[in-house]
mmCIF file of C-alpha atoms in Angstrom:
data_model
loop_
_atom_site.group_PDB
_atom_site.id
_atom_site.type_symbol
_atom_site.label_atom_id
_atom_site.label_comp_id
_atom_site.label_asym_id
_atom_site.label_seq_id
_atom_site.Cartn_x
_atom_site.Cartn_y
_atom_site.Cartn_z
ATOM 1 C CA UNK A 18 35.336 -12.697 13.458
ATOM 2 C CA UNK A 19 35.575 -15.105 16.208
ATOM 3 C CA UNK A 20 35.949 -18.384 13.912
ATOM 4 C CA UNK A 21 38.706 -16.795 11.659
ATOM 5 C CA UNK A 22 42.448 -17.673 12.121
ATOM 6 C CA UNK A 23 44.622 -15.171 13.596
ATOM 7 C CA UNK A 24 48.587 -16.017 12.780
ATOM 8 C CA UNK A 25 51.396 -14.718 14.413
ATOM 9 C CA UNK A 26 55.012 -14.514 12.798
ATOM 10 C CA UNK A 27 55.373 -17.911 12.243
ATOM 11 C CA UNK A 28 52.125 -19.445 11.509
ATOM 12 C CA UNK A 29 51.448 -20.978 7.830
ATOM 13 C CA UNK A 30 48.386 -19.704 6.329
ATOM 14 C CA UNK A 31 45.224 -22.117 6.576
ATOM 15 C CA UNK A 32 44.104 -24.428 3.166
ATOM 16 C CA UNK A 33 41.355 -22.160 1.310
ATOM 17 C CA UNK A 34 40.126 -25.876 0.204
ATOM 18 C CA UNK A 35 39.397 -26.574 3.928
ATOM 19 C CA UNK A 36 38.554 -23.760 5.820
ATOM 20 C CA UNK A 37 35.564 -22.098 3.719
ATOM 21 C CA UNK A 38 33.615 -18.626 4.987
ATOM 22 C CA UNK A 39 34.746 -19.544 8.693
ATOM 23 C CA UNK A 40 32.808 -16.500 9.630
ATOM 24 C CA UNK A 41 29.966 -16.236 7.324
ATOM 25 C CA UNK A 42 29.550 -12.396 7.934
ATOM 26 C CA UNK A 43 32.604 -11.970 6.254
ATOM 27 C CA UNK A 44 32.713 -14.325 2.864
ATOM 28 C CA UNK A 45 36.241 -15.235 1.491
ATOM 29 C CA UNK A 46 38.066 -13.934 4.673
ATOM 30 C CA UNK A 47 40.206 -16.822 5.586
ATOM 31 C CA UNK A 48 42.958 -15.079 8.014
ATOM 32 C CA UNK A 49 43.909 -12.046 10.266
ATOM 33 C CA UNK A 50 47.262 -11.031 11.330
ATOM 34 C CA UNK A 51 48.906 -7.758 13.323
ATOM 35 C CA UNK A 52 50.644 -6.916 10.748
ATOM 36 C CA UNK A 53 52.789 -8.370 7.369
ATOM 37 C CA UNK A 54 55.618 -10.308 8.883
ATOM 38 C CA UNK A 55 58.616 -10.850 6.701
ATOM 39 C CA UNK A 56 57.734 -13.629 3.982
ATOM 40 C CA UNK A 57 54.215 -14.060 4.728
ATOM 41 C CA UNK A 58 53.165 -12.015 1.830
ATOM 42 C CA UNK A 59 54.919 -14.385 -0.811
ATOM 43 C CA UNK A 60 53.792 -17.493 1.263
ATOM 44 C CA UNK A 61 49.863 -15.984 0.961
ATOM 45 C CA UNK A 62 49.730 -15.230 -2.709
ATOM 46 C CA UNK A 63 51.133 -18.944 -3.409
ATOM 47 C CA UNK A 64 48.479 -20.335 -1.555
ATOM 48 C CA UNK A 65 45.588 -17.832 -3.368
ATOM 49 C CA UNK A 66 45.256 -15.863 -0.679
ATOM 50 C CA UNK A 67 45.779 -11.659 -0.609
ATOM 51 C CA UNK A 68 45.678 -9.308 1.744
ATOM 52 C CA UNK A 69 43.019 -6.662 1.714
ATOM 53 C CA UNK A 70 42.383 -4.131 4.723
ATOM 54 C CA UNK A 71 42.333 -0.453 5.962
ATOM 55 C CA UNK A 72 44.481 1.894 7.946
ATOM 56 C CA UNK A 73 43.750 1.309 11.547
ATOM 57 C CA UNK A 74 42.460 -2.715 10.959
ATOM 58 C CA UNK A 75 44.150 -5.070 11.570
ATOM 59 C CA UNK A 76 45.999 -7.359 8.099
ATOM 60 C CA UNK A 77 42.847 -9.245 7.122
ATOM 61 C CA UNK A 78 43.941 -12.211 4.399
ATOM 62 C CA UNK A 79 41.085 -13.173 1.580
ATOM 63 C CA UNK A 80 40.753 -15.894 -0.880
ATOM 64 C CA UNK A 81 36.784 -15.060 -2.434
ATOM 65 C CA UNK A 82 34.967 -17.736 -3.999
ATOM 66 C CA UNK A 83 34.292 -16.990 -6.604
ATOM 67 C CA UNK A 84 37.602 -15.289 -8.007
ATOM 68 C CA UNK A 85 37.685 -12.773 -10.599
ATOM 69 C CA UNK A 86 40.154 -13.356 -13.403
ATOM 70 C CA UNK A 87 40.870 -12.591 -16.770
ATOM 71 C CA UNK A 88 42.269 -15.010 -19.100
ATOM 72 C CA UNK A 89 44.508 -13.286 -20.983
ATOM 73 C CA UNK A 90 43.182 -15.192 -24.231
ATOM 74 C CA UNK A 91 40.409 -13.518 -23.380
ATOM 75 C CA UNK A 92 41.166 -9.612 -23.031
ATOM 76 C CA UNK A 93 38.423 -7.208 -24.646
ATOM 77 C CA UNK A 94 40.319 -4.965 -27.151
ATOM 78 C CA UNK A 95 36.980 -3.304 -28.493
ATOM 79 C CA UNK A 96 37.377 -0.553 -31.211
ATOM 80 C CA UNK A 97 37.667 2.033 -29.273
ATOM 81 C CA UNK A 98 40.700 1.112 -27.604
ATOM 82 C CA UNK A 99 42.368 -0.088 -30.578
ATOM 83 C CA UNK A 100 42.247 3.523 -31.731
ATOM 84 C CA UNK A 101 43.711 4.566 -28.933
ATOM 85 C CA UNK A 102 46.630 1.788 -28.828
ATOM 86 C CA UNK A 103 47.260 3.286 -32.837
ATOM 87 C CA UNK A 104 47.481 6.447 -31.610
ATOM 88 C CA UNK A 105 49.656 5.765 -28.729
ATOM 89 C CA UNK A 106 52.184 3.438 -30.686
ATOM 90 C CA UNK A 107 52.356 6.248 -33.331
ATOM 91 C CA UNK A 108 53.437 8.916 -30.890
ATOM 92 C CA UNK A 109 56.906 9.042 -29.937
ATOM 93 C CA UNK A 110 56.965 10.870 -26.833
ATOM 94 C CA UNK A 111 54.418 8.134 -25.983
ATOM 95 C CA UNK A 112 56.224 5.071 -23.687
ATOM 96 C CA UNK A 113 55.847 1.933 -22.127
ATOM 97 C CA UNK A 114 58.149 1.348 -19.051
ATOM 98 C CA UNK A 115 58.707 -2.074 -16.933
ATOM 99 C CA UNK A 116 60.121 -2.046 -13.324
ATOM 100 C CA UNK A 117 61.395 1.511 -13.955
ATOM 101 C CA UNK A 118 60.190 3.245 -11.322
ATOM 102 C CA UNK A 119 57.902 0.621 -8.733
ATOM 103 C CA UNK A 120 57.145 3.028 -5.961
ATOM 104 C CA UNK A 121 56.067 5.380 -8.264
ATOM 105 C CA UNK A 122 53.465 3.651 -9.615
ATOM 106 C CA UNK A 123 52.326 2.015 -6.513
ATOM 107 C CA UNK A 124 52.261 5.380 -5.057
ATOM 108 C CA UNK A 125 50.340 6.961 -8.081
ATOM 109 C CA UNK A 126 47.714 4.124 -7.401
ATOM 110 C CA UNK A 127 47.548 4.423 -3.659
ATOM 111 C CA UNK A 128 46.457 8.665 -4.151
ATOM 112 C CA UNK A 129 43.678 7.970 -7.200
ATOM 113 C CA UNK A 130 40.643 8.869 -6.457
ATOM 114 C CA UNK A 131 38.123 5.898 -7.173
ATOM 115 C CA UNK A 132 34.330 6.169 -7.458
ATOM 116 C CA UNK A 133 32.424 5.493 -4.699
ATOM 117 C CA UNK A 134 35.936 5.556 -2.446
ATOM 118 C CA UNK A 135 36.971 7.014 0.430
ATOM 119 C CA UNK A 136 40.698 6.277 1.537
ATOM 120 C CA UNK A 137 43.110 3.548 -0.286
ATOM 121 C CA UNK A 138 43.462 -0.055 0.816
ATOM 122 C CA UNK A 139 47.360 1.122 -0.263
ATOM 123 C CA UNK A 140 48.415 1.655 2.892
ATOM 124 C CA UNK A 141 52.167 2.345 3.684
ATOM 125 C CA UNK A 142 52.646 -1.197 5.263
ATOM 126 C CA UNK A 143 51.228 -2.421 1.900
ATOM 127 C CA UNK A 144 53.653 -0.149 0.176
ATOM 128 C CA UNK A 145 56.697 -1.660 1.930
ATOM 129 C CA UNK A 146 55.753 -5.319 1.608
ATOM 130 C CA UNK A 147 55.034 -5.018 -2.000
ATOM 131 C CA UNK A 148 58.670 -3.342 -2.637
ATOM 132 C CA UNK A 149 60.106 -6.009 -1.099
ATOM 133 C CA UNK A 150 58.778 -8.423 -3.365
ATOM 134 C CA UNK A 151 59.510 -6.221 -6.141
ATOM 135 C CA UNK A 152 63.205 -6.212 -5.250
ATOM 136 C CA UNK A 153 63.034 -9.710 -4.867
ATOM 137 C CA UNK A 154 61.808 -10.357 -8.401
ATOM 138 C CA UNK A 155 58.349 -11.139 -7.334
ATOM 139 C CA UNK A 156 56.264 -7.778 -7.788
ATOM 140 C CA UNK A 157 56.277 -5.720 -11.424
ATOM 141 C CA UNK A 158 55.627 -2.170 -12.275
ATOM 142 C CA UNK A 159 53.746 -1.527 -16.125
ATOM 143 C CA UNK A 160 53.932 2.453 -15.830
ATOM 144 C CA UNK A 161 52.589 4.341 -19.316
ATOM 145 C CA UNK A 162 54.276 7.722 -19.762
ATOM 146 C CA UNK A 163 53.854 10.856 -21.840
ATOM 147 C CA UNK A 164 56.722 13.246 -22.663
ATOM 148 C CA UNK A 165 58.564 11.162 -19.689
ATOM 149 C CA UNK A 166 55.798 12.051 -17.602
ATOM 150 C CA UNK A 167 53.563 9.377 -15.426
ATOM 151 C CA UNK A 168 50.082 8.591 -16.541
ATOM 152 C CA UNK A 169 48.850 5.454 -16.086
ATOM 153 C CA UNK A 170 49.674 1.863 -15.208
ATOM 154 C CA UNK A 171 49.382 -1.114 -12.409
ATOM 155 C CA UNK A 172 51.057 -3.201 -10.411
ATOM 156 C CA UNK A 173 51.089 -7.111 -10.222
ATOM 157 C CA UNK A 174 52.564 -9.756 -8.320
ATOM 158 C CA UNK A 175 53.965 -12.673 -9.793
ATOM 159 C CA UNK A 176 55.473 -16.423 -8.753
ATOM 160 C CA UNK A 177 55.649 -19.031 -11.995
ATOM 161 C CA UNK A 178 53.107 -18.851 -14.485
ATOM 162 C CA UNK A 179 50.823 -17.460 -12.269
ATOM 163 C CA UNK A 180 49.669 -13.628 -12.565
ATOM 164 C CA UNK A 181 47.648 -11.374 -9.654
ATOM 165 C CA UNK A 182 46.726 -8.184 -10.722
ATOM 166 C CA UNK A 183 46.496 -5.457 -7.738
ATOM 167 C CA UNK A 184 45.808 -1.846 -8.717
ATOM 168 C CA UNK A 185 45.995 0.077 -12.132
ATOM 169 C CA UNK A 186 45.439 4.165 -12.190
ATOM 170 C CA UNK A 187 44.699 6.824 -14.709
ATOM 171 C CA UNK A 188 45.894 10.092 -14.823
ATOM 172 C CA UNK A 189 44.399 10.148 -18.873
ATOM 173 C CA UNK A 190 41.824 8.431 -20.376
ATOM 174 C CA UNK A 191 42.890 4.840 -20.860
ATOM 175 C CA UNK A 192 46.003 5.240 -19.764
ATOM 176 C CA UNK A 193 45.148 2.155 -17.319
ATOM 177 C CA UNK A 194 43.954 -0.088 -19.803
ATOM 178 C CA UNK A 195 47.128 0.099 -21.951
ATOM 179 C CA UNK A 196 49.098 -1.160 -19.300
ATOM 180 C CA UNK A 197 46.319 -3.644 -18.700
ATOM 181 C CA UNK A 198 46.390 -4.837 -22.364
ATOM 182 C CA UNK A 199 50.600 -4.569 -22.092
ATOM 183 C CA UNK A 200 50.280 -7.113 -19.307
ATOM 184 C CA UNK A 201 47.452 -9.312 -21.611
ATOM 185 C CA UNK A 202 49.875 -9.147 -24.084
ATOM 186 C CA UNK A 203 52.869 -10.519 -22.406
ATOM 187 C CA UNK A 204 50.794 -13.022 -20.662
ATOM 188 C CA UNK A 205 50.179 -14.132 -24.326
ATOM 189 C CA UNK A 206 53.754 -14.208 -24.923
ATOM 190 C CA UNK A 207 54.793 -15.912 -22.419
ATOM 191 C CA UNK A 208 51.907 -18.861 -21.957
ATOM 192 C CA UNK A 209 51.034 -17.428 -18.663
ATOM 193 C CA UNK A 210 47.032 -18.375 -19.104
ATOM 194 C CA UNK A 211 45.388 -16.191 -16.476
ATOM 195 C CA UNK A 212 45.572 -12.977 -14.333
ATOM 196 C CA UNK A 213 43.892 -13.138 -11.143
ATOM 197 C CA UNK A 214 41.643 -10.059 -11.023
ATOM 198 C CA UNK A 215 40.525 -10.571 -7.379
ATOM 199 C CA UNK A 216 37.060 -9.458 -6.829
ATOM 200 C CA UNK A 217 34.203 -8.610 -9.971
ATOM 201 C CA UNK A 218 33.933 -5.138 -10.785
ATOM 202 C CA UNK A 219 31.778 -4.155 -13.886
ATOM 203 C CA UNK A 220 35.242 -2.119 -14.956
ATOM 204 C CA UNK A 221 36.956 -5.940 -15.667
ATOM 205 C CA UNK A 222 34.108 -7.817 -16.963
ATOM 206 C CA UNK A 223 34.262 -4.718 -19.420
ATOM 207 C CA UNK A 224 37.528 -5.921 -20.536
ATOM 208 C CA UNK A 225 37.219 -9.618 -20.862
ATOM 209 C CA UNK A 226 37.392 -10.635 -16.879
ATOM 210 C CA UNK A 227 35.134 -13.174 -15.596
ATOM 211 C CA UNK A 228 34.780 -15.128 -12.454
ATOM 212 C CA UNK A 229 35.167 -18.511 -11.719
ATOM 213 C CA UNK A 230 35.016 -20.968 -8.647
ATOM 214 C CA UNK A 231 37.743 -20.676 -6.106
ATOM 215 C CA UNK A 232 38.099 -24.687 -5.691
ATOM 216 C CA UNK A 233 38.922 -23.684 -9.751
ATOM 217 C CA UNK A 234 41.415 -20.894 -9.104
ATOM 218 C CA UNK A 235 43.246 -22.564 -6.304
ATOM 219 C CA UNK A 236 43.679 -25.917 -8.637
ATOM 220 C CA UNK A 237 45.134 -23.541 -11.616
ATOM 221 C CA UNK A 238 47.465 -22.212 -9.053
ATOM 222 C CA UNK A 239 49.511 -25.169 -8.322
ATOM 223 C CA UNK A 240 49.651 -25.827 -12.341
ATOM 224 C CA UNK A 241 50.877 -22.432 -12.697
ATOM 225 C CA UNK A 242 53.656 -21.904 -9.983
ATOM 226 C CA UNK A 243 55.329 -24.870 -11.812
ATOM 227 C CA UNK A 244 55.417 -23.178 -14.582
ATOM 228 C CA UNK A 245 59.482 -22.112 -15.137
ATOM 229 C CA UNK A 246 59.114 -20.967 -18.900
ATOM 230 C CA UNK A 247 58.940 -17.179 -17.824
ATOM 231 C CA UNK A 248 61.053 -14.815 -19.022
ATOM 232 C CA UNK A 249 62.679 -12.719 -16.144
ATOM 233 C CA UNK A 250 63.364 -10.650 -15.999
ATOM 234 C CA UNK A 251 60.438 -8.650 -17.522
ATOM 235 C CA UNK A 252 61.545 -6.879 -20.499
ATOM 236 C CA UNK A 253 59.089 -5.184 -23.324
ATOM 237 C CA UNK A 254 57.750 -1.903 -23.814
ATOM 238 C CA UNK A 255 54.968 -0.400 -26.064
ATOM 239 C CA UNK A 256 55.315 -2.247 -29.315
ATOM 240 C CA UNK A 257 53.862 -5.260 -27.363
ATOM 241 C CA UNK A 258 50.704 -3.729 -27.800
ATOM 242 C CA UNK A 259 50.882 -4.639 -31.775
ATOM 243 C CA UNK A 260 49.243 -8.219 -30.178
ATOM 244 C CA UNK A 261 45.584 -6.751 -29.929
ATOM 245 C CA UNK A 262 46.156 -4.632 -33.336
#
């Protein structure tokens, strides 16, 4: 990783536009750091770039071309999933919470086990920086609860009109794609166009997600942080879910 960037507290991330695959070993990586310094997590996600890394590595910064996103147009509500959305909105011990309980569900999607995973990418650092932009307004919690009780949902990050998905869980059977098609939803509702998705994983392309050139991405961006019509802050809960019904 000789060619890639390594910023201290006060460095400003490079241009994605003009510093592509630096290291060509390592496509999309576009910065390294020591750790998250204060701000530098909000400054990176309005410039399309994320942070992605292990326990014992150092913060390595990513902006993958292509990008994964799903328009939220766009989001695969197939049969199947409609039955379960019925079922769900018909039971009342059956909820939809919104920034009730953030470390929670971060948490809850830092321990589930993944296929083909060892470990999280969730690390504790991660944990901390995210909070901090959820207390500043900036990071959002969609947890899905039965009887009161945890069992699905994500977390996102969000500046303008501009949506980045991070990490959803399950503790039930689509448990994580109710909170997925929650967030669709309110994307719908609220004219924010696209959720960025990240990297392609057969799981998203299930449900509508498709990728699409970073030069692409990076120029929706700067549309979308303009955007000022979002409502904030988030309130809805299940009956959202009548949008894909």
């Amino acid at each position: 990783m000789s060619n890639i960037n390594w910023l201290g507290a006060h460095d400003v991330f490079p241009n994605p536009i003009h510093c592509q695959d630096l290291d060509p070993s390592v496509p999309g990586l576009i910065a390294v750091s020591e750790r998250i310094y204060p701000g530098q997590l909000a400054r990176a996600y309005q410039t399309g770039i994320f942070p992605w890394y292990s326990d014992n590595q150092p913060v390595l910064w990513w902006s993958p071309n292509p990008r994964m996103v799903l328009r939220a147009a766009d989001f695969k509500c197939h049969d199947s999933l409609k039955k379960v959305i019925r079922h769900f909105l018909s039971d009342p011990h059956k909820a939809i919470l919104v920034d009730h309980d953030f470390g929670a569900v971060v948490r809850s999607c830092a321990t589930a086990k993944r296929k083909d995973q060892d470990g999280t990418w969730i690390t504790h650092e991660i944990m901390d920086a995210y909070t901090q932009l959820h207390e500043q307004g900036h990071a959002h919690s969609i947890a899905v609860l039965d009887d009161q009780r945890l069992i699905g949902g994500l977390y996102c990050v969000a500046f303008g009109g501009m949506v980045f998905g991070e990490s959803m869980f399950s503790h039930q059977t689509d448990a994580s794609k109710i909170a997925l098609a929650a967030l669709a939803a309110w994307c719908n509702q609220n004219q924010v166009e696209m959720i960025d998705c990240q990297q392609e994983t057969a799981h998203l392309d299930s449900l509508g997600a498709a990728p699409i050139s970073r030069d692409e991405f990076l120029a929706h961006l700067q549309i979308a942080l303009k955007q000022t019509n979002i409502e904030i802050p988030w309130i809805f809960d299940k009956e959202i879910l009548h949008r894909w019904l």
